[in-house]
PDB file of C-alpha atoms in Angstrom:
ATOM      1  CA  MET A   1      51.570 -74.604 -78.618  1.00 85.00           C
ATOM      2  CA  ALA A   2      49.428 -73.419 -75.748  1.00 88.00           C
ATOM      3  CA  LEU A   3      52.396 -73.541 -73.361  1.00 88.00           C
ATOM      4  CA  GLN A   4      54.942 -71.674 -75.563  1.00 89.00           C
ATOM      5  CA  HIS A   5      52.938 -69.224 -77.691  1.00 91.00           C
ATOM      6  CA  HIS A   6      53.942 -66.405 -75.373  1.00 91.00           C
ATOM      7  CA  GLU A   7      57.675 -67.184 -75.721  1.00 89.00           C
ATOM      8  CA  ARG A   8      59.480 -64.615 -77.898  1.00 92.00           C
ATOM      9  CA  VAL A   9      62.523 -65.171 -80.308  1.00 89.00           C
ATOM     10  CA  ASP A  10      64.727 -63.103 -78.035  1.00 90.00           C
ATOM     11  CA  GLY A  11      63.726 -65.101 -74.908  1.00 88.00           C
ATOM     12  CA  SER A  12      61.700 -62.292 -73.363  1.00 91.00           C
ATOM     13  CA  GLY A  13      58.467 -64.156 -73.420  1.00 89.00           C
ATOM     14  CA  TYR A  14      56.926 -66.289 -70.820  1.00 90.00           C
ATOM     15  CA  PRO A  15      56.523 -68.697 -69.003  1.00 91.00           C
ATOM     16  CA  SER A  16      59.953 -70.098 -69.515  1.00 91.00           C
ATOM     17  CA  LYS A  17      61.936 -67.240 -71.279  1.00 90.00           C
ATOM     18  CA  VAL A  18      63.279 -69.680 -73.884  1.00 88.00           C
ATOM     19  CA  GLN A  19      64.518 -68.510 -77.255  1.00 83.00           C
ATOM     20  CA  ALA A  20      63.093 -69.577 -80.543  1.00 75.00           C
ATOM     21  CA  ASN A  21      65.359 -72.683 -81.112  1.00 78.00           C
ATOM     22  CA  LYS A  22      63.852 -74.173 -77.929  1.00 86.00           C
ATOM     23  CA  THR A  23      60.165 -73.829 -79.138  1.00 89.00           C
ATOM     24  CA  VAL A  24      58.109 -75.667 -81.578  1.00 91.00           C
ATOM     25  CA  ILE A  25      57.306 -73.920 -84.854  1.00 93.00           C
ATOM     26  CA  TYR A  26      53.610 -74.183 -84.149  1.00 95.00           C
ATOM     27  CA  SER A  27      54.058 -72.210 -81.158  1.00 93.00           C
ATOM     28  CA  ARG A  28      55.881 -69.416 -83.102  1.00 94.00           C
ATOM     29  CA  MET A  29      53.086 -69.492 -85.605  1.00 96.00           C
ATOM     30  CA  VAL A  30      50.341 -69.117 -82.976  1.00 96.00           C
ATOM     31  CA  ALA A  31      52.333 -66.347 -81.223  1.00 95.00           C
ATOM     32  CA  VAL A  32      51.957 -64.100 -84.487  1.00 97.00           C
ATOM     33  CA  ALA A  33      48.265 -64.926 -84.953  1.00 97.00           C
ATOM     34  CA  ASP A  34      47.548 -64.403 -81.193  1.00 96.00           C
ATOM     35  CA  VAL A  35      49.134 -61.040 -81.148  1.00 96.00           C
ATOM     36  CA  PHE A  36      47.358 -59.909 -84.443  1.00 97.00           C
ATOM     37  CA  ASP A  37      44.135 -61.184 -83.081  1.00 97.00           C
ATOM     38  CA  ALA A  38      44.489 -59.426 -79.680  1.00 96.00           C
ATOM     39  CA  MET A  39      45.433 -56.055 -81.315  1.00 96.00           C
ATOM     40  CA  THR A  40      42.804 -56.149 -84.052  1.00 97.00           C
ATOM     41  CA  SER A  41      39.936 -57.020 -81.563  1.00 96.00           C
ATOM     42  CA  ASP A  42      38.100 -54.820 -79.167  1.00 94.00           C
ATOM     43  CA  ARG A  43      38.683 -55.610 -75.592  1.00 94.00           C
ATOM     44  CA  ILE A  44      37.160 -54.301 -72.416  1.00 95.00           C
ATOM     45  CA  TYR A  45      40.369 -52.462 -71.663  1.00 94.00           C
ATOM     46  CA  LYS A  46      41.305 -51.306 -75.126  1.00 94.00           C
ATOM     47  CA  LYS A  47      39.969 -50.462 -78.583  1.00 93.00           C
ATOM     48  CA  ARG A  48      41.188 -52.419 -81.589  1.00 95.00           C
ATOM     49  CA  VAL A  49      43.539 -51.085 -84.043  1.00 95.00           C
ATOM     50  CA  PRO A  50      43.494 -51.197 -87.761  1.00 96.00           C
ATOM     51  CA  PRO A  51      45.425 -54.227 -89.163  1.00 97.00           C
ATOM     52  CA  PHE A  52      47.809 -51.936 -91.097  1.00 96.00           C
ATOM     53  CA  ASP A  53      48.986 -50.369 -87.715  1.00 96.00           C
ATOM     54  CA  VAL A  54      49.597 -53.953 -86.646  1.00 97.00           C
ATOM     55  CA  PHE A  55      51.472 -54.800 -89.845  1.00 96.00           C
ATOM     56  CA  ARG A  56      53.506 -51.589 -89.135  1.00 95.00           C
ATOM     57  CA  MET A  57      54.331 -52.640 -85.565  1.00 96.00           C
ATOM     58  CA  PHE A  58      55.152 -56.194 -86.589  1.00 96.00           C
ATOM     59  CA  LEU A  59      57.695 -54.867 -89.208  1.00 93.00           C
ATOM     60  CA  ALA A  60      59.174 -52.360 -86.800  1.00 94.00           C
ATOM     61  CA  GLU A  61      59.213 -53.900 -83.443  1.00 91.00           C
ATOM     62  CA  GLY A  62      58.278 -57.480 -84.100  1.00 90.00           C
ATOM     63  CA  ILE A  63      61.383 -58.368 -86.024  1.00 88.00           C
ATOM     64  CA  GLY A  64      63.241 -59.251 -82.750  1.00 89.00           C
ATOM     65  CA  LEU A  65      60.364 -60.822 -81.109  1.00 94.00           C
ATOM     66  CA  PHE A  66      58.664 -63.089 -83.629  1.00 95.00           C
ATOM     67  CA  ASP A  67      60.126 -65.739 -86.162  1.00 94.00           C
ATOM     68  CA  THR A  68      60.685 -63.412 -89.193  1.00 94.00           C
ATOM     69  CA  THR A  69      59.986 -66.197 -91.610  1.00 95.00           C
ATOM     70  CA  ILE A  70      56.576 -66.760 -90.041  1.00 96.00           C
ATOM     71  CA  LEU A  71      55.913 -63.167 -89.538  1.00 96.00           C
ATOM     72  CA  HIS A  72      56.505 -62.167 -93.267  1.00 95.00           C
ATOM     73  CA  LYS A  73      54.415 -65.194 -94.361  1.00 96.00           C
ATOM     74  CA  PHE A  74      51.522 -64.200 -92.097  1.00 97.00           C
ATOM     75  CA  ILE A  75      51.469 -60.561 -93.246  1.00 96.00           C
ATOM     76  CA  ASN A  76      51.781 -61.341 -96.897  1.00 95.00           C
ATOM     77  CA  ASN A  77      48.953 -63.970 -96.730  1.00 96.00           C
ATOM     78  CA  ILE A  78      46.506 -61.987 -94.573  1.00 97.00           C
ATOM     79  CA  ALA A  79      46.960 -58.433 -96.022  1.00 96.00           C
ATOM     80  CA  PRO A  80      45.192 -59.237 -99.355  1.00 96.00           C
ATOM     81  CA  PHE A  81      41.904 -60.209 -97.547  1.00 97.00           C
ATOM     82  CA  TYR A  82      41.501 -56.445 -96.591  1.00 98.00           C
ATOM     83  CA  THR A  83      41.172 -55.447-100.367  1.00 98.00           C
ATOM     84  CA  GLY A  84      37.614 -54.305-100.825  1.00 98.00           C
ATOM     85  CA  MET A  85      36.864 -53.391 -97.304  1.00 98.00           C
ATOM     86  CA  TRP A  86      35.526 -50.094 -96.101  1.00 98.00           C
ATOM     87  CA  VAL A  87      37.488 -47.857 -93.743  1.00 98.00           C
ATOM     88  CA  GLU A  88      37.076 -44.730 -91.882  1.00 98.00           C
ATOM     89  CA  LEU A  89      39.965 -42.289 -92.251  1.00 97.00           C
ATOM     90  CA  ASN A  90      41.408 -40.067 -89.505  1.00 97.00           C
ATOM     91  CA  ASN A  91      39.667 -37.093 -91.163  1.00 97.00           C
ATOM     92  CA  GLY A  92      36.334 -38.921 -90.875  1.00 97.00           C
ATOM     93  CA  GLN A  93      35.912 -39.727 -94.493  1.00 97.00           C
ATOM     94  CA  VAL A  94      34.912 -43.179 -95.508  1.00 98.00           C
ATOM     95  CA  ALA A  95      36.941 -44.858 -98.250  1.00 98.00           C
ATOM     96  CA  GLN A  96      37.436 -48.466 -99.651  1.00 98.00           C
ATOM     97  CA  ILE A  97      40.730 -50.262 -99.957  1.00 98.00           C
ATOM     98  CA  ALA A  98      41.316 -50.746-103.485  1.00 98.00           C
ATOM     99  CA  TYR A  99      44.780 -52.509-103.575  1.00 98.00           C
ATOM    100  CA  ILE A 100      47.482 -53.342-101.127  1.00 97.00           C
ATOM    101  CA  PRO A 101      50.848 -53.213-102.782  1.00 96.00           C
ATOM    102  CA  PRO A 102      52.763 -56.377-101.796  1.00 93.00           C
ATOM    103  CA  HIS A 103      55.937 -54.217-101.498  1.00 92.00           C
ATOM    104  CA  ASN A 104      54.312 -51.630 -99.084  1.00 93.00           C
ATOM    105  CA  ILE A 105      51.411 -53.278 -97.305  1.00 94.00           C
ATOM    106  CA  ILE A 106      51.223 -50.782 -94.581  1.00 94.00           C
ATOM    107  CA  ASN A 107      50.025 -48.100 -96.950  1.00 95.00           C
ATOM    108  CA  PRO A 108      47.253 -49.405 -99.212  1.00 97.00           C
ATOM    109  CA  ILE A 109      45.666 -47.551-102.054  1.00 97.00           C
ATOM    110  CA  ILE A 110      42.198 -46.316-101.338  1.00 98.00           C
ATOM    111  CA  TYR A 111      39.242 -45.325-103.454  1.00 98.00           C
ATOM    112  CA  LEU A 112      37.791 -42.028-102.051  1.00 97.00           C
ATOM    113  CA  ASP A 113      35.593 -39.525-103.943  1.00 95.00           C
ATOM    114  CA  ASN A 114      36.050 -41.201-107.366  1.00 96.00           C
ATOM    115  CA  GLU A 115      39.859 -41.050-106.975  1.00 97.00           C
ATOM    116  CA  TYR A 116      42.591 -43.681-106.145  1.00 98.00           C
ATOM    117  CA  ILE A 117      44.885 -42.343-103.449  1.00 97.00           C
ATOM    118  CA  ASP A 118      48.167 -44.053-102.360  1.00 97.00           C
ATOM    119  CA  LEU A 119      48.422 -43.553 -98.667  1.00 96.00           C
ATOM    120  CA  ARG A 120      52.064 -43.709 -99.025  1.00 94.00           C
ATOM    121  CA  GLU A 121      51.945 -40.379-100.613  1.00 94.00           C
ATOM    122  CA  LYS A 122      49.340 -38.700 -98.212  1.00 91.00           C
ATOM    123  CA  ASP A 123      51.090 -38.460 -94.799  1.00 86.00           C
ATOM    124  CA  GLU A 124      48.096 -36.506 -93.494  1.00 93.00           C
ATOM    125  CA  LEU A 125      45.623 -39.477 -94.272  1.00 95.00           C
ATOM    126  CA  GLN A 126      45.655 -42.684 -92.198  1.00 95.00           C
ATOM    127  CA  ILE A 127      43.190 -45.483 -91.728  1.00 97.00           C
ATOM    128  CA  ALA A 128      41.531 -44.894 -88.410  1.00 96.00           C
ATOM    129  CA  THR A 129      39.136 -47.881 -88.336  1.00 95.00           C
ATOM    130  CA  MET A 130      37.944 -50.713 -90.325  1.00 96.00           C
ATOM    131  CA  LEU A 131      34.200 -50.633 -90.987  1.00 96.00           C
ATOM    132  CA  PRO A 132      31.850 -53.746 -90.968  1.00 90.00           C
TER     133      PRO A 132
END
């Protein structure tokens, strides 16, 4: 797992540049979790990004890089854990994630000012950061 977790389905990874059919399934699982953790964690060289941005990236760019079966299972299993969490929006307001629609996990429904808001319908609102 450790040796192959940077390999990608299309053969663009490292150290051996092998395609998915030459890697063990556990390495493909760790690959998804590792990228998710790296992107959602603060680093010396970069700030963390909200998990919903990572889900968006996985669904847009990750399809050719990661095992799609593993990718979808990972997203569908981790997304519900963010229900109830507090977030800061790009306009500075603080809201709570009320519901994450399984068919549209990148746009949760938030509770803000005694109102439920579907972020899919509010292009101007985005989750800027997750709050502790």
